[in-house]
Short mmCIF file of C-alpha atoms in Angstrom, two decimals:
data_model
loop_
_atom_site.label_atom_id
_atom_site.label_comp_id
_atom_site.label_asym_id
_atom_site.label_seq_id
_atom_site.Cartn_x
_atom_site.Cartn_y
_atom_site.Cartn_z
CA MET A 245 19.54 -8.44 -19.52
CA ASN A 246 17.97 -11.37 -17.70
CA PHE A 247 14.27 -11.00 -16.91
CA ALA A 248 13.87 -14.44 -15.37
CA GLU A 249 12.63 -14.41 -11.78
CA PRO A 250 15.23 -15.46 -9.21
CA ASP A 251 14.71 -18.81 -7.51
CA HIS A 252 13.82 -17.21 -4.18
CA ILE A 253 11.03 -15.18 -5.83
CA ARG A 254 9.58 -18.27 -7.50
CA GLN A 255 9.69 -20.09 -4.17
CA LEU A 256 8.08 -17.10 -2.47
CA ARG A 257 5.20 -17.11 -4.97
CA ALA A 258 4.66 -20.83 -4.45
CA THR A 259 4.61 -20.44 -0.67
CA LEU A 260 2.19 -17.52 -0.85
CA GLY A 261 -0.01 -19.38 -3.32
CA ARG A 262 -0.45 -22.25 -0.88
CA PHE A 263 -1.03 -19.82 1.98
CA ILE A 264 -3.70 -17.91 0.06
CA ASP A 265 -5.52 -21.09 -0.97
CA ARG A 266 -5.47 -22.36 2.61
CA GLU A 267 -5.97 -19.22 4.70
CA MET A 268 -7.60 -16.71 2.31
CA PRO A 269 -10.33 -18.54 0.36
CA ARG A 270 -12.56 -16.47 -1.89
CA VAL A 271 -15.59 -16.80 0.35
CA GLU A 272 -13.65 -15.38 3.29
CA ALA A 273 -12.23 -12.54 1.20
CA GLY A 274 -15.80 -11.63 0.27
CA ARG A 275 -16.85 -11.65 3.91
CA TRP A 276 -13.91 -9.46 4.98
CA ASP A 277 -14.87 -6.97 2.29
CA LYS A 278 -18.54 -6.96 3.25
CA ASP A 279 -17.83 -6.56 6.97
CA ASN A 280 -14.86 -4.19 6.57
CA HIS A 281 -13.00 -6.72 8.70
CA PHE A 282 -9.27 -7.12 9.31
CA PRO A 283 -8.52 -10.87 9.71
CA ARG A 284 -5.82 -10.51 12.34
CA GLU A 285 -5.49 -14.28 12.75
CA VAL A 286 -4.53 -14.59 9.05
CA PHE A 287 -2.08 -11.72 9.47
CA ARG A 288 -0.40 -13.52 12.39
CA LYS A 289 -0.06 -16.70 10.32
CA LEU A 290 1.52 -14.65 7.55
CA ALA A 291 4.05 -13.37 10.08
CA ASP A 292 4.72 -16.95 11.17
CA LEU A 293 5.79 -17.66 7.59
CA GLY A 294 8.49 -15.00 7.93
CA MET A 295 6.91 -12.60 5.43
CA MET A 296 7.16 -9.55 7.70
CA GLY A 297 10.95 -9.56 7.76
CA LEU A 298 11.54 -8.69 4.11
CA THR A 299 12.28 -5.04 4.89
CA VAL A 300 14.13 -5.60 8.19
CA PRO A 301 17.91 -6.12 8.48
CA GLU A 302 19.11 -9.44 9.84
CA GLU A 303 20.53 -7.89 13.02
CA TYR A 304 16.97 -7.02 14.07
CA GLY A 305 15.53 -10.43 13.21
CA GLY A 306 14.56 -9.90 9.59
CA THR A 307 15.77 -11.52 6.40
CA GLY A 308 17.35 -8.36 5.00
CA ARG A 309 16.03 -5.65 2.70
CA ASP A 310 14.42 -7.16 -0.40
CA ILE A 311 12.09 -4.67 -2.05
CA LEU A 312 11.30 -6.95 -5.00
CA ALA A 313 10.23 -9.76 -2.68
CA THR A 314 8.15 -7.29 -0.67
CA MET A 315 6.36 -6.06 -3.80
CA VAL A 316 5.74 -9.61 -4.99
CA THR A 317 4.21 -10.43 -1.60
CA ILE A 318 1.92 -7.38 -1.82
CA GLU A 319 0.97 -8.39 -5.37
CA GLU A 320 0.14 -11.97 -4.42
CA LEU A 321 -1.91 -11.00 -1.36
CA SER A 322 -3.74 -8.25 -3.26
CA ARG A 323 -5.01 -10.62 -5.92
CA ARG A 324 -7.16 -12.15 -3.20
CA SER A 325 -7.83 -9.50 -0.54
CA LEU A 326 -6.78 -5.98 0.38
CA ALA A 327 -7.93 -6.75 3.92
CA VAL A 328 -4.63 -8.64 4.27
CA SER A 329 -2.32 -6.89 1.78
CA VAL A 330 -2.90 -3.35 3.11
CA PRO A 331 -2.14 -4.27 6.76
CA TYR A 332 0.90 -6.13 5.43
CA ILE A 333 2.09 -2.85 3.87
CA MET A 334 1.33 -1.02 7.12
CA ALA A 335 3.66 -3.42 8.92
CA THR A 336 6.53 -4.17 6.56
CA CYS A 337 6.69 -0.82 4.75
CA TYR A 338 5.10 1.84 6.92
CA ALA A 339 6.68 0.48 10.10
CA GLY A 340 9.61 -1.62 8.89
CA MET A 341 11.08 0.64 6.21
CA ASN A 342 10.50 3.94 8.00
CA ILE A 343 11.96 2.78 11.28
CA GLU A 344 14.94 1.17 9.53
CA GLU A 345 15.67 4.36 7.56
CA CYS A 346 14.75 7.13 10.01
CA ALA A 347 14.75 5.94 13.62
CA THR A 348 17.39 6.03 16.33
CA GLU A 349 19.29 2.86 17.13
CA GLU A 350 17.28 2.48 20.32
CA GLN A 351 14.01 2.78 18.40
CA LYS A 352 15.21 0.23 15.87
CA ARG A 353 16.10 -2.29 18.56
CA GLU A 354 12.71 -1.83 20.19
CA LEU A 355 10.44 -1.72 17.15
CA LEU A 356 11.93 -3.70 14.26
CA PRO A 357 11.69 -7.11 15.99
CA ARG A 358 7.99 -6.36 16.47
CA VAL A 359 7.62 -5.81 12.73
CA VAL A 360 9.11 -9.23 12.12
CA ASP A 361 6.85 -11.06 14.57
CA GLY A 362 3.72 -9.33 13.29
CA SER A 363 2.95 -7.32 16.43
CA LEU A 364 3.56 -3.83 15.00
CA ILE A 365 1.40 -1.97 12.49
CA PHE A 366 1.65 1.73 11.58
CA ALA A 367 -1.09 3.92 10.09
CA TYR A 368 0.01 6.97 8.12
CA GLY A 369 -1.33 10.17 9.73
CA TRP A 370 -0.20 12.63 7.08
CA THR A 371 -3.13 14.19 5.22
CA GLU A 372 -5.64 16.50 6.90
CA PRO A 373 -9.10 17.91 6.11
CA ASP A 374 -7.49 20.83 4.22
CA VAL A 375 -4.15 19.23 3.35
CA GLY A 376 -3.67 16.60 0.65
CA ALA A 377 -0.65 16.62 -1.65
CA ASP A 378 0.75 19.78 -0.01
CA LEU A 379 1.96 18.03 3.13
CA ALA A 380 4.19 20.96 4.13
CA SER A 381 0.99 22.78 5.09
CA VAL A 382 -0.07 20.39 7.87
CA LYS A 383 -1.66 22.14 10.85
CA THR A 384 -1.60 19.39 13.45
CA ARG A 385 0.81 20.73 16.06
CA ALA A 386 3.08 19.15 18.66
CA GLU A 387 4.32 21.36 21.51
CA ARG A 388 7.31 20.20 23.53
CA SER A 389 7.43 20.47 27.31
CA GLY A 390 10.47 18.76 28.76
CA ASP A 391 10.27 15.06 27.99
CA MET A 392 6.66 15.18 26.79
CA LEU A 393 4.76 16.34 23.71
CA ARG A 394 1.23 17.69 23.58
CA ILE A 395 -0.51 17.18 20.24
CA ASN A 396 -3.60 18.89 18.85
CA GLY A 397 -5.08 18.65 15.38
CA ALA A 398 -6.84 16.34 12.96
CA LYS A 399 -5.95 13.81 10.28
CA ARG A 400 -8.15 12.67 7.41
CA PHE A 401 -8.00 9.50 5.29
CA CYS A 402 -5.89 7.86 7.99
CA SER A 403 -6.41 4.29 6.78
CA GLY A 404 -6.07 1.55 9.36
CA ALA A 405 -5.82 3.81 12.42
CA ALA A 406 -8.27 1.61 14.32
CA ILE A 407 -6.15 -1.53 13.82
CA ALA A 408 -2.72 0.11 14.14
CA ASP A 409 -0.36 0.11 17.09
CA TYR A 410 0.89 3.59 16.23
CA ILE A 411 -0.24 6.45 14.03
CA TYR A 412 2.88 7.62 12.17
CA ALA A 413 1.87 11.26 12.33
CA LEU A 414 3.36 14.23 10.51
CA VAL A 415 3.08 17.22 12.84
CA ARG A 416 4.04 20.88 12.90
CA THR A 417 6.77 21.50 15.47
CA GLY A 418 7.64 25.13 14.75
CA PRO A 419 6.36 28.29 13.04
CA GLU A 420 3.86 27.56 10.28
CA GLU A 421 5.60 29.87 7.81
CA ALA A 422 8.77 27.74 8.00
CA ARG A 423 6.84 24.94 6.25
CA TYR A 424 9.39 22.22 5.37
CA ARG A 425 11.83 23.13 8.15
CA ASN A 426 9.45 22.65 11.08
CA LEU A 427 7.90 19.23 10.67
CA SER A 428 8.44 16.09 12.72
CA LEU A 429 7.18 12.51 12.71
CA VAL A 430 5.69 11.24 15.95
CA LEU A 431 4.40 7.81 16.96
CA ILE A 432 0.97 8.26 18.54
CA PRO A 433 -0.86 5.24 20.04
CA PRO A 434 -4.50 5.22 18.84
CA THR A 435 -5.50 4.26 22.38
CA ALA A 436 -3.91 7.36 23.95
CA SER A 437 -6.17 9.70 25.89
CA GLY A 438 -7.48 12.43 23.61
CA VAL A 439 -7.36 10.39 20.37
CA SER A 440 -10.71 9.99 18.62
CA ILE A 441 -11.22 7.79 15.56
CA SER A 442 -14.27 7.68 13.28
CA THR A 443 -14.72 5.55 10.17
CA ILE A 444 -15.08 7.07 6.72
CA GLU A 445 -17.22 4.82 4.54
CA GLY A 446 -15.65 4.35 1.11
CA LEU A 447 -16.29 2.19 -1.95
CA GLY A 448 -13.37 -0.19 -1.52
CA MET A 449 -10.18 -1.09 0.32
CA LYS A 450 -12.04 -2.74 3.14
CA GLY A 451 -10.34 -4.30 6.14
CA ALA A 452 -8.00 -1.42 6.96
CA ALA A 453 -10.87 1.00 7.37
CA THR A 454 -10.31 4.60 6.33
CA THR A 455 -10.77 6.98 9.24
CA ASP A 456 -10.78 10.53 10.54
CA VAL A 457 -8.56 11.01 13.59
CA THR A 458 -8.57 13.95 16.00
CA PHE A 459 -6.00 14.75 18.66
CA GLU A 460 -7.11 16.80 21.67
CA ASP A 461 -4.30 17.51 24.12
CA VAL A 462 -2.79 14.10 23.42
CA GLU A 463 0.37 13.55 25.43
CA VAL A 464 3.17 11.21 24.35
CA PRO A 465 6.82 10.97 25.42
CA PHE A 466 9.38 12.91 23.39
CA ALA A 467 10.98 9.49 22.87
CA ASN A 468 8.17 8.86 20.37
CA VAL A 469 9.68 11.37 17.93
CA VAL A 470 11.10 9.31 15.10
CA GLY A 471 14.83 9.95 14.99
CA GLY A 472 14.91 11.40 18.52
CA GLU A 473 16.52 14.80 18.99
CA GLU A 474 17.95 14.74 15.47
CA GLY A 475 14.51 13.95 14.08
CA TRP A 476 12.94 17.01 15.69
CA ASN A 477 12.04 19.44 12.86
CA ASP A 478 13.53 16.99 10.32
CA GLY A 479 10.33 15.21 9.29
CA TRP A 480 10.28 16.52 5.73
CA ARG A 481 13.56 14.84 4.85
CA MET A 482 12.18 11.57 6.20
CA ILE A 483 8.97 11.55 4.17
CA VAL A 484 10.56 12.55 0.86
CA GLY A 485 13.40 10.04 1.07
CA ALA A 486 13.58 6.53 -0.31
CA GLY A 487 10.46 5.56 1.61
CA LEU A 488 8.34 7.80 -0.61
CA ASP A 489 9.63 6.00 -3.70
CA VAL A 490 8.68 2.65 -2.21
CA GLU A 491 5.25 3.92 -1.11
CA LYS A 492 4.39 4.53 -4.76
CA LEU A 493 5.52 1.00 -5.57
CA GLU A 494 3.36 -0.44 -2.80
CA VAL A 495 0.26 0.99 -4.49
CA ALA A 496 1.50 -0.20 -7.88
CA ALA A 497 1.95 -3.71 -6.45
CA ILE A 498 -1.63 -3.66 -5.17
CA ALA A 499 -2.67 -2.61 -8.67
CA VAL A 500 -0.80 -5.48 -10.31
CA GLY A 501 -2.39 -7.95 -7.90
CA ILE A 502 -5.92 -6.71 -8.53
CA ALA A 503 -5.31 -6.58 -12.29
CA ARG A 504 -4.04 -10.18 -12.27
CA ALA A 505 -7.12 -11.37 -10.42
CA ALA A 506 -9.47 -9.45 -12.71
CA LEU A 507 -7.80 -10.78 -15.86
CA ASP A 508 -7.66 -14.36 -14.59
CA ASP A 509 -11.35 -14.33 -13.70
CA ALA A 510 -12.37 -12.72 -17.00
CA TRP A 511 -10.24 -15.17 -19.00
CA GLU A 512 -11.75 -18.18 -17.26
CA TYR A 513 -15.29 -16.82 -17.56
CA ALA A 514 -14.86 -16.15 -21.29
CA PHE A 515 -14.18 -19.85 -21.85
CA GLU A 516 -17.18 -20.92 -19.73
CA ARG A 517 -19.93 -18.49 -20.67
CA ARG A 518 -21.91 -19.59 -23.72
CA GLN A 519 -23.99 -17.32 -25.93
CA PHE A 520 -25.50 -18.14 -29.30
CA GLY A 521 -24.18 -21.69 -29.19
CA LYS A 522 -20.52 -21.02 -28.37
CA THR A 523 -18.34 -19.63 -25.61
CA ILE A 524 -17.87 -15.88 -25.69
CA SER A 525 -14.10 -16.45 -26.06
CA ASN A 526 -14.86 -17.18 -29.73
CA TYR A 527 -15.95 -13.58 -30.34
CA GLN A 528 -13.23 -11.24 -31.55
CA SER A 529 -14.47 -8.35 -29.41
CA ILE A 530 -13.86 -10.45 -26.27
CA GLN A 531 -10.53 -11.72 -27.58
CA HIS A 532 -9.35 -8.14 -28.14
CA LYS A 533 -10.43 -7.09 -24.65
CA LEU A 534 -8.48 -9.95 -23.08
CA ALA A 535 -5.45 -9.24 -25.26
CA ASN A 536 -5.41 -5.57 -24.27
CA MET A 537 -5.84 -6.44 -20.60
CA LYS A 538 -3.00 -8.96 -20.71
CA THR A 539 -0.68 -6.49 -22.46
CA ARG A 540 -1.26 -3.71 -19.93
CA LEU A 541 -0.77 -6.13 -17.04
CA HIS A 542 2.52 -7.36 -18.50
CA ALA A 543 3.81 -3.81 -18.95
CA SER A 544 2.77 -2.93 -15.38
CA ARG A 545 4.66 -5.88 -13.93
CA LEU A 546 7.82 -5.08 -15.88
CA MET A 547 7.73 -1.48 -14.67
CA LEU A 548 7.08 -2.54 -11.07
CA TYR A 549 9.90 -5.07 -10.92
CA HIS A 550 12.38 -2.71 -12.59
CA ALA A 551 11.56 0.12 -10.19
CA ALA A 552 11.71 -2.27 -7.21
CA TRP A 553 15.18 -3.35 -8.34
CA LEU A 554 16.27 0.29 -8.42
CA ALA A 555 14.75 1.03 -5.02
CA ASN A 556 16.39 -2.00 -3.46
CA SER A 557 19.80 -0.59 -4.34
CA ARG A 558 18.77 2.68 -2.62
CA THR A 559 19.14 4.50 -5.93
CA ARG A 560 16.96 7.60 -6.13
CA CYS A 561 14.35 6.57 -8.64
CA GLY A 562 11.55 9.09 -8.26
CA VAL A 563 10.84 9.31 -11.99
CA GLU A 564 10.70 5.54 -12.39
CA THR A 565 8.50 5.01 -9.34
CA SER A 566 6.15 7.80 -10.39
CA MET A 567 5.85 6.33 -13.89
CA THR A 568 5.20 2.92 -12.39
CA LYS A 569 2.56 4.18 -9.98
CA LEU A 570 0.85 6.17 -12.74
CA PHE A 571 0.83 3.40 -15.33
CA ALA A 572 0.06 0.42 -13.09
CA THR A 573 -2.85 2.03 -11.23
CA GLU A 574 -4.48 3.36 -14.38
CA ALA A 575 -3.95 -0.06 -15.99
CA ALA A 576 -5.59 -1.79 -13.02
CA LYS A 577 -8.62 0.48 -13.30
CA TYR A 578 -8.86 -0.26 -17.02
CA ILE A 579 -8.45 -4.02 -16.55
CA ALA A 580 -10.99 -4.21 -13.72
CA LEU A 581 -13.59 -2.30 -15.73
CA GLU A 582 -12.93 -4.43 -18.83
CA SER A 583 -13.25 -7.55 -16.69
CA GLN A 584 -16.63 -6.28 -15.52
CA THR A 585 -17.62 -5.79 -19.17
CA VAL A 586 -16.64 -9.37 -20.02
CA PHE A 587 -18.82 -10.63 -17.16
CA GLY A 588 -21.70 -8.43 -18.27
CA ALA A 589 -24.48 -8.10 -15.67
CA TYR A 590 -22.74 -10.67 -13.45
CA GLY A 591 -19.79 -8.31 -13.09
CA TYR A 592 -22.04 -5.81 -11.37
CA VAL A 593 -23.37 -8.04 -8.59
CA LYS A 594 -21.65 -8.83 -5.30
CA ASP A 595 -21.79 -12.59 -5.84
CA PHE A 596 -18.81 -12.18 -8.20
CA ASP A 597 -15.40 -10.88 -7.15
CA THR A 598 -15.21 -8.64 -10.21
CA GLU A 599 -17.46 -6.11 -8.51
CA ARG A 600 -14.91 -5.84 -5.67
CA TYR A 601 -11.99 -5.53 -8.08
CA VAL A 602 -13.66 -2.50 -9.65
CA ARG A 603 -14.32 -0.80 -6.31
CA ASP A 604 -10.75 -1.40 -5.14
CA ALA A 605 -9.13 -0.42 -8.46
CA LEU A 606 -10.95 2.91 -8.64
CA LEU A 607 -9.12 4.06 -5.52
CA LEU A 608 -5.58 3.30 -6.68
CA PRO A 609 -4.99 6.26 -9.03
CA ILE A 610 -5.92 8.52 -6.08
CA ILE A 611 -3.97 7.22 -3.08
CA GLY A 612 -0.22 7.47 -2.65
CA GLY A 613 -0.13 10.58 -4.84
CA SER A 614 -2.78 11.00 -7.53
CA SER A 615 -2.16 10.37 -11.21
CA ALA A 616 -1.98 14.14 -11.73
CA VAL A 617 0.69 14.44 -9.03
CA GLN A 618 2.69 11.61 -10.62
CA ARG A 619 2.57 13.34 -14.02
CA ASN A 620 3.80 16.52 -12.37
CA ASN A 621 6.64 14.59 -10.71
CA ILE A 622 7.68 12.85 -13.92
CA PHE A 623 7.96 16.12 -15.81
CA LYS A 624 9.58 18.11 -13.00
CA TRP A 625 12.10 15.47 -11.99
CA SER A 626 13.08 14.75 -15.58
CA GLY A 627 14.76 18.15 -15.65
CA GLY A 628 13.03 19.24 -18.82
CA ARG A 629 14.70 16.42 -20.76
CA ALA A 630 12.95 13.58 -22.58
#
């Protein structure tokens, strides 16, 4: 087995490193977090680098499906700011991967080039006030009348709806008791008449603000059903396919990025901060913290890259992606909190990035399927075999 990074991944990291230093300085990342601001101009420059095409086939203007490169990009951006990395996911993964895998040919020709040029962002409208992990219980309903749909309902924790071009909404399109067999995915413009968006204030993940969304007699063309006629009542298959595996990896990649930043800052601080006549890096308790942090980060990266390799080959890898999401997000939380401990009181104040790492890391074991859900998946999908 060869664990060396391919040349194109090393080149990608170098390009992103220069971009982050130039376009995403620490002071700006702090401002985006404070203001809950999406830096759209930085996002456009990222698109100009060609980073949005990593999930789009060449015939639609992309560079071809490369899940590892996509995860590395998320990782690199996340070590500086989720205000850029989360919208990047909303474009390349939410829009790019779902349209490539589930849409009609006409929808692909229309939408995928917009992913590549940075002009298309999707927000996931899946969960609802009373519906979390049990997505087959969604109550938001779409009624068909000829070539139009009328949509009524509500979505909760719809992150980025206010900056998105479409809400990628899971809706009920048949009898409620049919559950999995009567769901569809519909593209709903946030600017459509009858759509209301309100911000939910959370601890972290600023920039792609978390929102509540309500739909009151919202009308969209039937052409906005993902997959067209064949996609009608076929939404469940679309959300539990390969895209769900990659969604877990997206969150894991964010986790690896935050963990890297937290470890790097703690390591540097330990060799600068002096107490009792020497740097705190001389104390074994600090050395052990840094060693444990580094070990968990290394394990997280290995799991992420292995699972990304499996997903890129379109191999069903639900167990591997669930293990990766579980381990990497819990590791990021541990590493961010340990980094805060190394910084002491300074790790608690907003003048230091460590405080932001903690707020962002605390969310990761919750979103994209909680740690409890991932443990359930790992056991269930392992077929009772170790």
